[in-house]
Coordinates of C-alpha atoms in Angstrom, one line a residue:
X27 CA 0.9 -3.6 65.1
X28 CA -0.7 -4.6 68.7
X29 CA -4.2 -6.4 69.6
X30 CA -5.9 -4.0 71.5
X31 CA -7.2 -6.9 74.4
X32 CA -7.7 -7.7 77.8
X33 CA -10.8 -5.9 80.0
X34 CA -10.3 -2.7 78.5
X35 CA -9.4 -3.7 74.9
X36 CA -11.0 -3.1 72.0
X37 CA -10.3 -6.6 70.8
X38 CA -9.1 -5.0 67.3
X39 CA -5.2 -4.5 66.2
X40 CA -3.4 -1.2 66.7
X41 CA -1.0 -0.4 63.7
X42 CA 2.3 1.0 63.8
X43 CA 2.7 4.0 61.6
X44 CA 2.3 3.3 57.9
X45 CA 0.3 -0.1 58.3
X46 CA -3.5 -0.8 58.0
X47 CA -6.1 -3.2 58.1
X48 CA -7.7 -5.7 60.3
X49 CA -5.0 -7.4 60.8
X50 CA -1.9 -4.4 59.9
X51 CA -1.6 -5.9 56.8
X52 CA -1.2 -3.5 54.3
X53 CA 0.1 -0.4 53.8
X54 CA -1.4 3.2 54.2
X55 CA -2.2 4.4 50.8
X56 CA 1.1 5.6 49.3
X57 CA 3.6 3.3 50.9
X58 CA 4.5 0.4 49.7
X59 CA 7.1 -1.9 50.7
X60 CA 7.7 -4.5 53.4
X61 CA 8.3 -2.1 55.9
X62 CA 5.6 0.6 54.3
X63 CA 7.6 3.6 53.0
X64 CA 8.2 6.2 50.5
X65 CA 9.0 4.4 47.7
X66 CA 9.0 4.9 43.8
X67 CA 5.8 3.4 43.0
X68 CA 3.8 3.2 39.6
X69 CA 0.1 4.2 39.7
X70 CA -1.5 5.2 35.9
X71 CA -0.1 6.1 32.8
X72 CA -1.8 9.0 30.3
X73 CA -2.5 8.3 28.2
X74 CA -2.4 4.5 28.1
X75 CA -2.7 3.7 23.9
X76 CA -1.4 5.7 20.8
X77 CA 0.2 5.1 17.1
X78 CA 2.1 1.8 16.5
X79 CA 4.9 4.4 15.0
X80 CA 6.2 5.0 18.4
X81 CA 7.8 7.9 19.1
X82 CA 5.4 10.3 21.2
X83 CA 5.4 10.8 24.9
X84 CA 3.2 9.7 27.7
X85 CA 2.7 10.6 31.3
X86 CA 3.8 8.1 34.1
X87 CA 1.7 9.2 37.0
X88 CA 3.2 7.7 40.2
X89 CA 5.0 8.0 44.0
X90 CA 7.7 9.2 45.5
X91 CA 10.1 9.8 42.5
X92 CA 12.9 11.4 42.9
X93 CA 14.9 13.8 41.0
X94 CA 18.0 12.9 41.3
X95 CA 17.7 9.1 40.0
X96 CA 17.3 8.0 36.4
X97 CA 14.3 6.6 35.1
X98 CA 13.3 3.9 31.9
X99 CA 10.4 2.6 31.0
X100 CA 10.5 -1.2 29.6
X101 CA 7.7 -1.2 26.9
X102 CA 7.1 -5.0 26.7
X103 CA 8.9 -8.3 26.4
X104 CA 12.1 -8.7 24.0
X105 CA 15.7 -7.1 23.6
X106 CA 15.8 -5.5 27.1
X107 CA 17.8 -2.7 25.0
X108 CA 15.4 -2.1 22.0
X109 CA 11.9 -1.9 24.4
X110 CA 13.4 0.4 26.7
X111 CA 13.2 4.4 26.9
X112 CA 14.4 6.9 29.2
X113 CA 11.9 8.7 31.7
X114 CA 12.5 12.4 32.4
X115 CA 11.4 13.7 35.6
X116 CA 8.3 16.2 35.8
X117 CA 7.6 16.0 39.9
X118 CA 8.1 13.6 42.4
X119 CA 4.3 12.1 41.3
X120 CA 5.1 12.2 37.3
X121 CA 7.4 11.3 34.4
X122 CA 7.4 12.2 30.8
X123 CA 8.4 8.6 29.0
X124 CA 9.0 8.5 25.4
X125 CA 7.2 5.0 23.6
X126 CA 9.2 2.8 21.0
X127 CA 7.4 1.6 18.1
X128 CA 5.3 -1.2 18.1
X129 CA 6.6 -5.0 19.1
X130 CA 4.7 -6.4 16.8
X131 CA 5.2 -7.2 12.9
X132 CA 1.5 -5.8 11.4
X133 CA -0.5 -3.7 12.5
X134 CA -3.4 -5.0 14.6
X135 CA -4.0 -3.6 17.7
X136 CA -1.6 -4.7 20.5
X137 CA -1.5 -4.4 23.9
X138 CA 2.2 -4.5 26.5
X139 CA 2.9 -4.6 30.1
X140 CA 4.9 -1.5 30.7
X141 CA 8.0 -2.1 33.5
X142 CA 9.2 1.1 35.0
X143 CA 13.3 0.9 35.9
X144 CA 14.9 3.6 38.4
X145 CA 18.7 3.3 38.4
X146 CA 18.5 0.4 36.3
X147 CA 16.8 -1.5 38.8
X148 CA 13.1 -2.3 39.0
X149 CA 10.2 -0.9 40.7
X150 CA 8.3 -3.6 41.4
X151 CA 5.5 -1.3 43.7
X152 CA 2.5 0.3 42.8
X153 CA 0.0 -0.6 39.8
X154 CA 0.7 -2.9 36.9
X155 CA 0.5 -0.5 33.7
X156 CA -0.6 -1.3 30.2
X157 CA -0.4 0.1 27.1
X158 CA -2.0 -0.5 23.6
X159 CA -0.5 0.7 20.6
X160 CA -3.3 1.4 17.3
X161 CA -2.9 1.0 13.9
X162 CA -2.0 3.6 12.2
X163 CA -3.4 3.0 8.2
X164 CA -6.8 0.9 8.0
X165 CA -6.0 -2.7 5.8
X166 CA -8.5 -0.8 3.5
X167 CA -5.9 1.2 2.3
X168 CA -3.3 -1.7 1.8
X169 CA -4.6 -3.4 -1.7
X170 CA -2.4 -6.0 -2.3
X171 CA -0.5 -5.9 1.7
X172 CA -1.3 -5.0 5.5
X173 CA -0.9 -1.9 7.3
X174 CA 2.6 -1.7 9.0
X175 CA 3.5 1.1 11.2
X176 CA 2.3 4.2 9.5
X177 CA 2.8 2.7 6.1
X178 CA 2.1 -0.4 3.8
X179 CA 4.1 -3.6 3.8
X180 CA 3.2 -5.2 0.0
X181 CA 2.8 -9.0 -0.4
X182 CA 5.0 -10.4 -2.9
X183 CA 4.7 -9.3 -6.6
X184 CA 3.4 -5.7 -5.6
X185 CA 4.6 -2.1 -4.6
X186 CA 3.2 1.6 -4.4
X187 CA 2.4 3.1 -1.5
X188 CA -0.8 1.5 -0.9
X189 CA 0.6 -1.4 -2.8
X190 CA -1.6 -1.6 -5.8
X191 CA 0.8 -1.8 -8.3
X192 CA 1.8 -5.0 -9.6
X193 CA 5.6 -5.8 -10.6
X194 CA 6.0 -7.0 -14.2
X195 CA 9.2 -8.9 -14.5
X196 CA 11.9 -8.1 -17.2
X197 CA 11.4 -9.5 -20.5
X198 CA 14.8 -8.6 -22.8
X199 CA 14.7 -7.1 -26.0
X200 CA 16.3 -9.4 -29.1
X201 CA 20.1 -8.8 -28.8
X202 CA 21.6 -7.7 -32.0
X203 CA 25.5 -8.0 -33.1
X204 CA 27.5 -6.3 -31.5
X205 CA 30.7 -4.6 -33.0
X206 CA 33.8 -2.8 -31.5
X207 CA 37.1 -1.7 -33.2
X208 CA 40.4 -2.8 -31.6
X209 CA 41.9 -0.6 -29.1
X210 CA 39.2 2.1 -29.6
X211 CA 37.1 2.5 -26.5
X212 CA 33.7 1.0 -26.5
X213 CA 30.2 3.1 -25.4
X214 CA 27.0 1.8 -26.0
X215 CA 23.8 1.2 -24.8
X216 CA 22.7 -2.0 -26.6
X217 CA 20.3 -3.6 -24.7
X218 CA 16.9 -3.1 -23.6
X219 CA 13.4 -4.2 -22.0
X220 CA 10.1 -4.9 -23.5
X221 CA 8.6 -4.4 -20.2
X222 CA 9.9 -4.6 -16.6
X223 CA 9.2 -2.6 -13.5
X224 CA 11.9 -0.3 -11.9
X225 CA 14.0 -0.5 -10.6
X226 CA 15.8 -2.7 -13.0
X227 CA 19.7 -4.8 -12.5
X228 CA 21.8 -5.6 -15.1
X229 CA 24.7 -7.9 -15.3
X230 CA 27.1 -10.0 -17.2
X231 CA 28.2 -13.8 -17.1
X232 CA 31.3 -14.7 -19.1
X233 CA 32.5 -11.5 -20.3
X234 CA 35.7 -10.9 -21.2
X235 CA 38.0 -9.5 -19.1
X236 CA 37.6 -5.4 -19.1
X237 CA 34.7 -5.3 -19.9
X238 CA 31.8 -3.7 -17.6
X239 CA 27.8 -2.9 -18.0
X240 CA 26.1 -0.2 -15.5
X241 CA 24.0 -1.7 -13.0
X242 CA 21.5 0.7 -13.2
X243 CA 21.9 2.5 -17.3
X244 CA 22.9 -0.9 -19.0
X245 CA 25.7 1.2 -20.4
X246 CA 28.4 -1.1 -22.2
X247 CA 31.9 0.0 -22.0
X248 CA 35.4 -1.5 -22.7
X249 CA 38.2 0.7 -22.8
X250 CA 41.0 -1.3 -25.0
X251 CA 38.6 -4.1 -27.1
X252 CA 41.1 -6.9 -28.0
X253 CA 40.4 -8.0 -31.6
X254 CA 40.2 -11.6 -32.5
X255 CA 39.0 -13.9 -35.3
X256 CA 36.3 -15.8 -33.1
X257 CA 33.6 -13.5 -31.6
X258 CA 32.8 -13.2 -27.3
X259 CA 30.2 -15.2 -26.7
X260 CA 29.0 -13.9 -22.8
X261 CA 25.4 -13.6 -21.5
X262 CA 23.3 -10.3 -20.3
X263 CA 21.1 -10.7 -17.2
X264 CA 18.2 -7.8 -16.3
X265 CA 16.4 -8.5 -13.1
X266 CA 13.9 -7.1 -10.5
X267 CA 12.3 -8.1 -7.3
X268 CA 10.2 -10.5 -8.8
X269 CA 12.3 -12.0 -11.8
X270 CA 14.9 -11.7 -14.2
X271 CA 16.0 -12.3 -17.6
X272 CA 18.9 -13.6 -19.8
X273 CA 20.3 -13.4 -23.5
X274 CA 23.5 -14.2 -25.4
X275 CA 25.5 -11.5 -26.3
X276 CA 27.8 -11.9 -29.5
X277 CA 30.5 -9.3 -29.4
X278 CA 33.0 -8.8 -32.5
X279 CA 36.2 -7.2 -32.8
X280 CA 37.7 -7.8 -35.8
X281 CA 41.4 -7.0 -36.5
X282 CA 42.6 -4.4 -37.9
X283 CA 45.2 -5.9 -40.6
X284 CA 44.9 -9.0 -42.8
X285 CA 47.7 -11.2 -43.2
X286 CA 48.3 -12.9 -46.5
X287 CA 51.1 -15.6 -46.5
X288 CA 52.4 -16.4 -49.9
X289 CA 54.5 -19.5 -50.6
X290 CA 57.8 -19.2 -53.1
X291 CA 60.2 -21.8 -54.2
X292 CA 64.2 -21.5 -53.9
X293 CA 64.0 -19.2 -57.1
X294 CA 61.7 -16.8 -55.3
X295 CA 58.7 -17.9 -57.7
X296 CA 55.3 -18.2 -56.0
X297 CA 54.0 -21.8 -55.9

């Protein structure tokens, strides 16, 4: 602008289109800039808090947008990538922004900066914009955890939904003898819990080759048992997602002949 001086003067400053202010300082409202123009500005968003789900979609009230650029919204700090969403456009003073879930781990109240981005570069005009995302489930509801985005997140040694169940860990049933016939496929469900809460592993250690147990049944099989004289010795393992238990397994297959070796002298008599 120009100082308006001299006899006739004013003694105040005459701004150049699109300044104001004492001293041309600033810009008329709705420019923005150095030079005071049209520019993609921010100015409120609507509304300004919702569910720490994510997922729903707010109004970016602002200037000058334009409909043939591309728009995201950058919903905090972190991974560039995971806090950003697209922003459609509505009218050169709106756009419709979706909201990711919630930066943060529980579900306290928490409040971001929100960073608007138009062809990937930012707009740094207009009205800094926050947004508060709520909890979704009260801790009342949460027993033995904290709420967590729309859900429960249990401490260690529960489940449930509201995690009020407690997880008992597997305690094995006494193993009894276990017997299989040579080359006849083996089936069998020998082993068991006296308490344990689902969902339930079960493994071997040291069994011999062929044979397998069902991770999830506890179903025994071997198709082609090899007999022997000595018995399999191997161990049985049930687990959960607090603790697990073990027991030795004695397996026998016996063979299916006897051998009897006789001793004779030159004469053929026995000895």
């Amino acid at each position: 602008g120009s100082c308006s001086d001299g006899l006739n003067g004013t003694g105040f400053c005459v701004c150049d289109d699109g300044f104001t202010g004492p001293l041309c300082q600033a810009c008329e409202p709705g420019l923005f800039g150095p030079a005071c123009e049209e520019l993609s500005a921010t100015d409120t968003l609507l509304p300004n808090s919702g569910d720490d789900e994510g997922g729903n979609q707010v109004m970016l009230h602002g200037f000058h947008f334009s409909n043939t650029s591309t728009f995201q919204a950058r919903w905090g700090s972190g991974s560039f990538s995971a806090r950003t969403r697209p922003c459609s456009f509505v009218a050169s003073d709106r756009l419709r922004c979706q909201v990711p879930p919630s930066p943060a781990s529980t579900s306290a109240s928490t409040q971001v900066t929100v960073t608007l981005y138009e062809n990937s570069r930012l707009v740094p005009y207009g009205q800094s914009l926050q947004y508060t995302y709520l909890a979704t489930c009260p801790a009342t509801q949460c027993v033995n955890g904290f709420c967590s985005r729309g859900g429960c997140s249990c401490y260690f040694g529960f489940t449930g939904d509201d995690c009020s169940i407690t997880i008992v860990g597997p305690t094995l049933n006494p193993v009894s003898l276990i017997t299989a016939t040579e080359q006849v496929a083996l089936v069998m469900s020998p082993f068991s819990t006296a308490q344990g809460s689902a969902p339930l592993v079960w493994s071997l250690q040291g069994a011999p080759a062929g044979v397998r147990l069902s991770q999830s049944t506890a179903v025994l099989t071997w198709n082609q048992p090899i007999a022997r004289t000595a018995p399999y010795l191997f161990t049985v393992r049930v687990s959960n997602a607090i603790s697990s238990d073990t027991a030795q397994v004695e397996l026998h297959v016996p063979l299916s002949y006897n051998a009897t070796i006789g001793v004779t002298d030159v004469s053929g008599q026995p000895i």
